[in-house]
Amino acid sequence: MSIDQSTAARVAKLARIKVEEDALPALAAEFNTILGFIEQLNEVDVDGVEPMTSVTPQRLTRREDVVTDGGQQQKVLANAPDAREGFFAVPKVVE
Amino acid sequence: MTDLNTLTLADARDALRRGDTTSKALTEACLKAIDGAGALNAFVHHTPEIALERAAEADKRIAAGDAPDMCGLPIGIKDLFCTEGVPSQAASRILEGFLPQYESTITAQLKSAGAVMLGKLNMDEFAMGSSNETSVYGNAVNPWRRDGTDTQLTPGGSSGGSASAVAADLCLAATGTDTGGSIRQPAAFTGIVGIKPTYGRCSRWGVVAFASSLDQAGPMTKTVRDSAIMLGAMCGHDPKDSTSADLPVPDFEAALTGDIRGKKIGIPREYRVEGMPADIEKLWDDGAAMLRDAGAEIVDITLPHTKYALPAYYVIAPAEASSNLARYDGVRFGHRAKLDHGDGITEMYEKTRAEGFGAEVQRRVMVGTYVLSAGFYDAYYNRARKVRTLIKKDFEDVFAQGVDAILTPATPSAAFGLGEMSDADPVQMYLNDVFTVTVNMAGLPGIAVPTGLDKQGLPLGLQLIGRPWEEADLLSSAYALEQAAGFVAKPEKWW
């Protein structure tokens, strides 16, 4: 499996990271090095093996479906790059 | 009296209880050491006011006879832990200016036990790295140097600042976190002790997430006893972390008998990797001999899927990172890029993340995005999760044969020079974690103990791996190894 520049550009887009056109060849080469390393996993016989979901056998605990927290609008907004009138502010999302 | 900042947690605790010193004096000694150690770049956010305030409170508690073990002891906190009102930016530009409105469970527990926070410690960005060279704060520097040279060495990573600070006696101990070896590798590179407990022992709440199924916090200390003391204060059930184990926390210090007679210690043949330096091989053989002399039975074991742990890790960890780091979008906290006229929300995300994340973080987020993307999810991500099941089973099989602990080298080399790996491809750097990453994949406790020096005078460490939830037993075995090795070397002060 080899990653070309257009695949690298697609991955950058999916990850929402802006990568300049001239940086794509180096990025694709790095991906190929890492994926080449990962290819070793194809040597392992995984027939009938369950993919791990939890490293320690446990059932997630449940709790009453009630409100346990909240009413902290100021704290929630305290670190926002842009907050107005009690909301997070972002560039226009819909035309 | 020896300089107060050079004390162990145990000795400082005992001195406080005897009334031989005060938390204020301990704290001031550490603050002075920190002020003189700018060249190590270990502390990146200084909190002397908080430290002195907490020291004063601790002295009152000690006087009143209400002093838990950690009360009054000055420690450093890795920048990955959120600390209320104190910068906590995971060594990333994207969290510049971020002031948490809450305290992580672990630092809250340490605080309520009376521990004194001196400041925040350098690390690799988002804990992604093995040399502390991906930090927005610049490199942390190892206080150790090769004999007769002044080449600056890495303290390891990602908990490089923690390791450097403890080894240089800037604090009595520090918190670290370990996703693939980030406590144990830097501990080994700096001649200190570091334990990663069983997955679920320490709450992850309020610790900036890298790879949630692998991340665990733990103490980095000068001795095994200190690790036992500090781990006790860090552990415990936390309803705010759904993977936190609801199990009683044993008295780890009381369990330090160092009696390993009759214990079975496994030596995994797969860890004898090609090209292993002779110094490391000898260290390992010597360690096995020490444990045998102390009465343990040394047995050869096999962990057949060892070789696949690192490639599986480099699927699973980036996959989880790509998901966890999606939250850094310039909306709710941290950095937001300046936008050009007409830029919409997508441009805001893309520019913010390109400016805010360093090269290694971008690389891992994108690799994670790729292995999770349509058409590759089964081939990469699911296959890696299946391999992870097999890696864990390797350990279960060995423990089922009666093996109590496993002895391995902690790292494939001594500390290397800062910048020395800059021309290497990313995979070369990843190989630093070859002996530690299996332990995260299997969720087991692992501890690095310094046991010797290499030919150039640099510290080397061995790793002991224990059964799940049996940190007490593991610490006791590590204590036996520490006693037998008698490692007392300290770096010569140059900073």
XYZ file of C-alpha atoms in Angstrom:
590
model
C 0.000 0.000 0.000
C 1.515 3.255 -1.094
C 0.171 6.698 -0.312
C 0.336 9.256 -3.074
C 0.070 13.014 -2.761
C -3.638 13.115 -3.455
C -4.288 10.587 -0.663
C -2.121 12.650 1.689
C -4.149 15.719 0.771
C -7.395 13.831 1.393
C -6.209 12.654 4.826
C -5.150 16.195 5.760
C -8.601 17.396 4.734
C -10.331 14.695 6.799
C -8.144 15.626 9.805
C -8.947 19.333 9.270
C -5.281 20.289 9.156
C -4.181 22.709 6.476
C -1.158 21.325 4.619
C 0.428 23.459 1.917
C 0.724 21.919 -1.535
C 4.542 21.882 -1.417
C 4.555 19.971 1.891
C 2.525 17.064 0.511
C 5.353 14.972 -1.014
C 7.274 14.858 2.287
C 4.082 14.071 4.193
C 3.221 11.238 1.811
C 6.744 9.828 2.219
C 6.417 9.884 6.023
C 3.064 8.149 5.871
C 4.601 5.461 3.702
C 7.428 4.890 6.184
C 4.994 4.547 9.078
C 2.508 2.415 7.154
C 5.368 0.230 5.916
C 6.225 -0.415 9.559
C 2.597 -1.192 10.364
C 2.341 -3.656 7.444
C 4.114 -6.238 9.650
C 0.776 -6.828 11.314
C -0.300 -8.728 8.198
C 2.055 -11.554 9.233
C -0.064 -12.304 12.315
C -2.751 -14.964 12.140
C -5.772 -13.211 13.646
C -8.428 -15.700 12.507
C -11.079 -16.049 15.169
C -9.452 -13.457 17.446
C -11.759 -10.865 18.995
C -10.619 -7.242 18.613
C -9.896 -5.799 22.054
C -12.457 -3.351 23.347
C -11.359 -3.078 26.976
C -7.931 -3.974 28.303
C -9.245 -4.729 31.775
C -12.334 -6.904 31.837
C -15.020 -4.656 33.224
C -18.609 -3.659 32.760
C -19.118 0.031 32.593
C -21.048 1.066 35.667
C -24.422 2.695 35.344
C -25.929 5.480 37.341
C -29.316 7.045 37.752
C -30.341 9.041 34.690
C -30.444 12.357 36.516
C -28.719 15.714 36.174
C -25.511 15.703 38.259
C -23.739 18.780 37.006
C -24.370 22.032 35.209
C -25.101 25.706 35.742
C -21.501 26.692 34.992
C -21.922 28.825 31.906
C -19.193 31.281 32.891
C -16.666 28.541 33.579
C -17.546 26.777 30.340
C -17.002 29.967 28.355
C -13.982 31.207 30.322
C -11.413 29.906 27.823
C -13.305 30.563 24.604
C -11.342 32.461 21.935
C -14.587 34.318 21.191
C -17.719 34.241 23.329
C -20.678 36.576 23.056
C -23.910 36.830 25.008
C -23.349 33.499 26.718
C -22.492 31.612 23.516
C -19.382 30.437 21.698
C -18.929 32.626 18.631
C -17.715 31.177 15.326
C -17.561 32.344 11.695
C -20.755 32.052 9.730
C -21.679 28.357 9.317
C -24.741 28.583 7.030
C -25.341 31.016 4.218
C 22.110 18.625 57.171
C 22.012 17.701 53.481
C 20.353 20.126 51.111
C 16.641 19.729 51.675
C 15.804 19.502 47.977
C 17.929 16.348 47.669
C 15.823 14.419 50.202
C 13.608 11.505 49.243
C 9.881 11.732 49.929
C 10.272 9.201 52.745
C 13.133 11.037 54.451
C 11.447 14.425 54.087
C 8.172 13.024 55.467
C 9.959 11.536 58.449
C 11.916 14.765 59.048
C 8.668 16.762 58.968
C 7.007 14.433 61.445
C 9.986 14.606 63.776
C 9.882 18.385 63.533
C 13.423 18.510 62.111
C 12.330 20.720 59.227
C 9.271 22.442 57.820
C 7.406 22.261 54.555
C 8.283 25.922 54.097
C 12.009 25.139 54.307
C 11.682 22.158 51.934
C 9.674 24.239 49.488
C 12.079 27.172 49.574
C 15.027 24.827 48.958
C 13.282 23.431 45.877
C 12.256 26.881 44.587
C 15.881 27.977 44.884
C 17.073 24.872 43.026
C 14.492 25.525 40.303
C 15.608 29.157 39.944
C 19.165 27.965 39.382
C 18.238 25.305 36.849
C 16.901 27.283 33.918
C 19.379 25.463 31.657
C 17.470 22.210 32.187
C 14.191 23.786 31.005
C 12.316 21.312 33.203
C 9.870 23.671 34.930
C 7.902 25.630 32.339
C 5.247 27.269 34.518
C 6.404 28.360 37.964
C 3.926 28.605 40.833
C 5.971 29.776 43.822
C 3.051 31.654 45.427
C 0.843 28.567 45.334
C 3.746 26.483 46.645
C 4.463 28.710 49.630
C 0.768 29.018 50.460
C 0.341 25.238 50.435
C 3.541 24.791 52.431
C 2.169 27.079 55.132
C -1.086 25.097 55.228
C 0.872 21.854 55.377
C 2.979 23.066 58.268
C -0.232 23.829 60.179
C -1.576 20.351 59.457
C 1.669 18.716 60.527
C 1.682 20.721 63.740
C -1.889 19.615 64.372
C -0.906 15.975 63.848
C -3.077 15.635 60.720
C -0.402 14.776 58.185
C -0.949 12.209 55.439
C 2.272 10.834 53.891
C 2.482 13.446 51.126
C 1.710 16.378 53.428
C 4.188 19.201 52.989
C 6.245 17.481 50.280
C 7.125 19.684 47.280
C 6.520 18.038 43.894
C 6.351 18.956 40.219
C 3.326 18.332 37.995
C 3.554 17.325 34.348
C 1.959 19.926 32.086
C -0.555 17.279 30.918
C -2.511 17.546 34.197
C -5.167 20.238 34.358
C -4.590 22.439 37.391
C -7.192 25.041 38.288
C -6.184 28.548 37.269
C -2.649 27.445 36.359
C -1.547 27.089 32.718
C -1.976 23.503 31.538
C -1.176 23.266 27.877
C 0.200 19.774 27.251
C 3.298 21.516 25.834
C 1.227 22.521 22.810
C 0.753 25.864 21.150
C -2.902 24.998 20.617
C -3.539 25.273 24.381
C -1.644 28.528 24.789
C -3.348 30.647 27.416
C -5.654 27.847 28.534
C -6.505 28.152 32.241
C -8.472 25.122 33.445
C -11.520 25.918 35.527
C -11.111 22.589 37.328
C -8.454 20.379 38.899
C -7.612 16.880 37.634
C -8.594 14.109 40.049
C -4.972 13.090 40.643
C -3.670 16.574 41.387
C -6.755 17.202 43.546
C -5.956 14.050 45.540
C -2.316 15.082 45.922
C -3.428 18.552 46.973
C -5.855 17.274 49.569
C -3.094 14.995 50.891
C -1.120 18.187 51.493
C 1.441 17.911 48.682
C 2.972 21.199 47.543
C 2.865 21.999 43.804
C 6.037 23.820 42.675
C 4.986 24.284 39.063
C 4.333 22.555 35.757
C 6.859 20.377 33.980
C 8.027 20.181 30.391
C 7.001 17.233 28.188
C 6.561 16.220 24.579
C 3.582 17.893 22.927
C 0.440 15.962 23.923
C 2.823 13.314 25.329
C 3.761 12.292 21.771
C 7.480 11.730 21.706
C 10.384 9.911 23.319
C 12.886 12.763 23.715
C 10.975 15.851 24.866
C 11.938 17.458 21.550
C 8.370 18.044 20.346
C 7.540 20.523 23.135
C 6.381 24.067 22.399
C 8.580 25.129 25.333
C 11.735 23.763 23.693
C 13.779 20.762 24.808
C 14.049 19.672 28.409
C 17.658 18.716 29.117
C 19.027 15.690 30.965
C 21.158 16.629 34.004
C 23.399 13.655 33.120
C 26.236 14.023 30.614
C 28.580 11.495 29.051
C 31.866 11.397 30.966
C 34.119 14.270 29.940
C 31.732 15.793 27.375
C 29.269 18.647 27.409
C 26.895 17.290 24.768
C 23.325 17.987 25.832
C 21.353 14.781 26.214
C 17.643 14.106 26.148
C 15.969 13.235 29.441
C 13.662 11.006 27.379
C 9.985 11.528 26.841
C 7.318 12.221 27.018
C 7.699 12.950 30.764
C 11.136 14.507 30.137
C 10.687 17.555 32.352
C 9.494 15.365 35.233
C 12.524 13.077 34.877
C 15.011 15.930 34.585
C 13.535 17.762 37.585
C 13.596 14.728 39.877
C 17.091 13.624 38.797
C 18.451 17.166 39.326
C 16.772 17.477 42.778
C 14.558 20.387 41.726
C 11.640 18.659 43.430
C 11.316 15.590 45.631
C 9.144 13.779 43.080
C 6.904 14.449 40.095
C 3.825 13.162 38.345
C 4.210 11.542 34.946
C 1.963 9.838 32.428
C 2.687 6.786 30.326
C 0.960 5.811 27.070
C 3.763 3.746 25.505
C 6.642 4.181 27.954
C 6.545 7.886 28.829
C 7.211 7.339 32.547
C 9.589 4.378 32.358
C 11.852 5.450 29.460
C 12.656 8.932 30.890
C 13.082 7.416 34.369
C 15.664 5.014 32.914
C 17.422 7.820 30.997
C 17.852 9.888 34.171
C 18.580 7.263 36.834
C 15.291 7.537 38.727
C 12.325 5.249 39.466
C 9.028 5.448 37.574
C 5.974 3.226 37.776
C 3.055 2.959 35.400
C 0.269 1.276 37.350
C -2.360 -1.099 35.980
C -4.731 0.564 33.515
C -7.612 1.864 35.646
C -5.646 2.392 38.887
C -5.262 6.157 38.488
C -8.091 8.338 37.299
C -7.624 9.899 33.873
C -10.118 12.680 34.638
C -8.592 16.079 33.980
C -5.488 14.621 32.347
C -5.283 15.832 28.739
C -6.101 12.729 26.673
C -3.716 11.219 24.118
C -4.773 7.568 23.646
C -7.456 6.813 26.193
C -7.175 3.013 26.218
C -3.434 3.246 26.969
C -2.932 6.428 29.051
C -2.070 5.960 32.735
C -0.536 8.368 35.220
C 2.053 7.418 37.796
C 4.785 8.781 40.058
C 8.416 9.516 39.115
C 10.620 9.419 42.180
C 14.138 8.984 43.549
C 13.471 5.572 45.116
C 11.093 2.627 44.974
C 9.829 3.486 48.473
C 8.946 6.975 47.256
C 7.039 5.503 44.315
C 5.069 3.351 46.749
C 4.237 6.390 48.903
C 3.235 8.667 46.040
C 1.337 6.008 44.069
C -0.826 5.427 47.125
C -1.854 9.084 47.081
C -2.566 9.061 43.321
C -4.688 5.882 43.091
C -8.300 5.286 43.850
C -11.739 4.951 42.334
C -13.116 7.996 40.554
C -16.706 7.998 39.303
C -15.695 10.694 36.792
C -13.503 8.195 34.873
C -15.614 5.287 33.655
C -12.506 3.073 33.327
C -11.343 3.806 36.884
C -11.272 0.587 38.908
C -13.446 0.353 41.996
C -10.871 -1.604 43.990
C -9.346 -0.955 47.397
C -5.905 0.700 47.316
C -3.416 -1.343 49.342
C -0.733 0.195 51.557
C 2.056 -0.049 48.982
C 4.782 1.103 51.339
C 3.866 -1.460 54.003
C 4.155 -4.168 51.329
C 7.811 -3.329 50.611
C 9.362 -6.347 52.249
C 11.879 -6.912 49.477
C 11.477 -10.610 50.207
C 11.383 -12.322 46.828
C 12.363 -15.815 47.969
C 10.516 -18.390 45.916
C 9.150 -15.858 43.437
C 9.265 -16.767 39.776
C 10.788 -14.058 37.585
C 10.426 -14.531 33.828
C 13.035 -13.517 31.268
C 11.305 -13.135 27.886
C 13.515 -14.361 25.068
C 11.856 -12.071 22.504
C 13.286 -9.005 24.269
C 16.818 -9.996 23.341
C 16.624 -7.869 20.212
C 19.169 -7.752 17.449
C 21.801 -5.066 17.853
C 21.203 -4.644 21.591
C 24.188 -2.799 23.095
C 26.477 -5.019 25.177
C 26.005 -2.690 28.169
C 22.253 -3.314 28.152
C 22.653 -7.061 27.735
C 25.048 -7.168 30.700
C 22.749 -4.976 32.799
C 19.910 -7.396 32.137
C 21.974 -10.494 32.959
C 23.281 -8.812 36.111
C 19.747 -7.907 37.170
C 18.606 -11.509 36.740
C 21.594 -12.692 38.778
C 20.778 -10.204 41.572
C 17.197 -11.443 41.787
C 18.400 -15.059 41.760
C 20.835 -14.296 44.574
C 17.951 -12.738 46.514
C 16.140 -16.073 46.309
C 13.962 -15.741 43.213
C 13.660 -18.465 40.622
C 14.645 -17.164 37.179
C 12.790 -18.817 34.304
C 12.952 -18.367 30.548
C 9.606 -17.395 29.107
C 8.202 -16.603 25.701
C 5.938 -13.716 24.711
C 5.581 -14.611 21.040
C 3.759 -11.504 19.809
C 6.223 -8.991 21.293
C 7.494 -7.930 17.886
C 4.027 -6.803 16.853
C 3.326 -4.604 19.870
C 5.014 -1.523 18.475
C 3.353 -1.603 15.019
C -0.036 -2.311 16.648
C 0.573 0.589 19.037
C 1.289 2.881 16.090
C -2.170 2.094 14.748
C -4.154 2.218 17.988
C -2.499 5.230 19.645
C -2.745 7.537 16.598
C -6.325 6.364 15.969
C -7.363 7.296 19.491
C -5.330 10.515 19.288
C -7.037 11.582 16.081
C -10.369 11.177 17.831
C -9.315 12.798 21.142
C -7.590 15.747 19.495
C -10.609 16.546 17.341
C -11.714 18.757 20.252
C -8.992 21.305 19.434
C -10.923 23.242 16.852
C -10.503 26.848 17.937
C -14.055 27.085 19.272
C -14.153 26.335 22.980
C -10.625 26.842 24.304
C -7.056 27.457 23.263
C -5.679 28.933 20.087
C -7.762 30.179 17.160
C -6.036 31.210 13.954
C -6.493 34.721 12.564
C -8.864 34.379 9.680
C -8.862 36.057 6.296
C -11.878 37.852 4.965
C -14.342 35.312 3.662
C -12.929 32.368 5.653
C -15.632 30.056 6.951
C -15.724 27.493 9.703
C -13.705 24.869 7.784
C -10.867 27.324 7.167
C -10.961 28.212 10.855
C -10.522 24.538 11.850
C -7.803 23.861 9.288
C -5.732 26.956 9.968
C -6.128 26.683 13.742
C -4.949 23.068 13.796
C -2.098 23.691 11.337
C -0.814 26.563 13.498
C -1.546 24.984 16.852
C -0.210 21.437 16.427
C 3.485 20.677 15.969
C 4.804 18.353 13.264
C 4.734 15.099 15.267
C 1.210 15.693 16.545
C -0.009 16.521 13.033
C 1.652 13.375 11.726
C 0.019 11.141 14.329
C -3.415 12.733 13.984
C -3.261 12.195 10.236
C -2.007 8.592 10.525
C -4.859 7.976 12.957
C -7.334 9.562 10.587
C -6.063 7.353 7.770
C -6.258 4.044 9.680
C -9.811 4.873 10.770
C -10.984 6.032 7.344
C -13.488 4.159 5.216
C -11.909 1.154 3.533
C -8.924 0.902 5.915
C -10.646 0.523 9.267
C -10.682 -3.272 9.108
C -7.268 -3.671 7.506
C -5.492 -1.483 10.031
C -7.497 -0.563 13.108
C -9.421 -3.790 13.659
C -6.393 -5.914 12.852
C -4.327 -3.967 15.388
C -7.006 -4.478 18.034
C -6.936 -8.223 17.356
C -3.157 -8.263 17.666
C -3.559 -6.403 20.943
C -5.771 -9.249 22.209
C -2.957 -11.688 21.338
C -0.320 -9.550 23.074
C -2.376 -9.508 26.253
C -2.908 -13.271 25.996
C 0.873 -13.807 25.811
C 1.165 -12.238 29.261
C -1.878 -14.100 30.627
C -0.352 -17.409 29.524
C 2.926 -16.614 31.276
C 1.212 -15.517 34.485
C -0.923 -18.676 34.372
C 2.329 -20.666 34.449
C 3.043 -19.130 37.844
C 5.359 -16.305 36.801
C 5.124 -13.455 39.334
C 7.005 -10.760 37.452
C 8.941 -10.269 34.217
C 12.374 -8.656 34.009
C 13.413 -6.734 30.863
C 15.623 -3.789 29.967
C 13.703 -0.492 30.243
C 15.208 1.020 27.080
C 17.274 -0.204 24.126
C 20.009 2.400 24.809
C 21.190 5.050 27.250
C 20.054 8.667 26.790
C 20.995 10.011 23.353
C 21.981 13.521 22.352
C 19.373 16.178 21.703
C 19.090 16.544 17.944
C 20.906 13.263 17.307
C 17.730 11.628 16.003
C 16.582 14.602 13.942
C 17.577 12.996 10.645
C 16.109 9.635 11.538
C 12.706 8.664 10.202
C 9.823 8.660 12.725
C 9.957 4.875 13.099
C 13.550 5.020 14.429
C 12.358 7.279 17.241
C 9.388 4.996 17.919
C 11.804 2.091 18.598
C 12.687 3.725 21.943
C 9.464 2.284 23.298
C 10.076 -1.285 22.144
C 10.402 -2.717 25.690
C 7.747 -0.590 27.367
C 4.879 -0.444 24.882
C 3.804 -4.092 25.371
C 2.899 -3.225 28.966
C 0.482 -0.476 27.905
C -1.014 -2.722 25.239
C -1.737 -5.345 27.930
C -2.791 -2.799 30.590
C -0.221 -4.154 33.087
C 1.810 -2.397 35.776
C 5.473 -1.783 34.921
C 8.288 -0.115 36.832
C 11.706 1.170 35.767
C 14.513 0.909 38.339
C 18.029 2.319 37.817
C 20.560 -0.477 38.227
C 23.806 0.621 36.576
C 25.885 2.986 34.465
C 27.087 2.423 30.929
C 30.696 2.826 29.790
C 30.143 6.552 29.289
C 28.803 7.038 32.781
C 25.118 7.294 31.863
C 22.393 5.617 33.922
C 20.602 2.522 32.665
C 17.431 0.973 34.015
C 15.665 -2.357 34.138
C 11.933 -2.866 33.927
C 9.827 -5.211 36.019
C 6.349 -6.058 34.735
C 3.721 -7.337 37.171
C 0.323 -9.006 37.217
C -2.684 -6.717 36.878
C -3.623 -4.936 40.145
C -0.579 -6.376 41.930
C 1.448 -3.175 42.135
C 2.194 -3.903 45.796
C 3.925 -7.149 44.900
C 5.655 -5.524 41.908
C 6.978 -2.663 44.041
C 8.333 -5.155 46.561
C 10.214 -7.016 43.795
C 11.498 -3.665 42.494
C 12.612 -2.833 46.029
C 14.621 -6.077 46.143
C 16.242 -5.200 42.814
C 17.000 -1.660 43.999
C 18.586 -2.947 47.207
C 20.716 -5.464 45.306
C 21.815 -2.993 42.618
C 22.654 -0.285 45.151
C 22.469 2.448 42.511
C 23.430 5.741 44.197
C 25.088 7.719 41.378
C 23.953 11.306 40.833
C 24.653 13.631 37.921
C 27.464 16.084 38.487
C 26.020 19.603 38.698
C 26.874 21.724 35.607
C 23.666 23.749 35.232
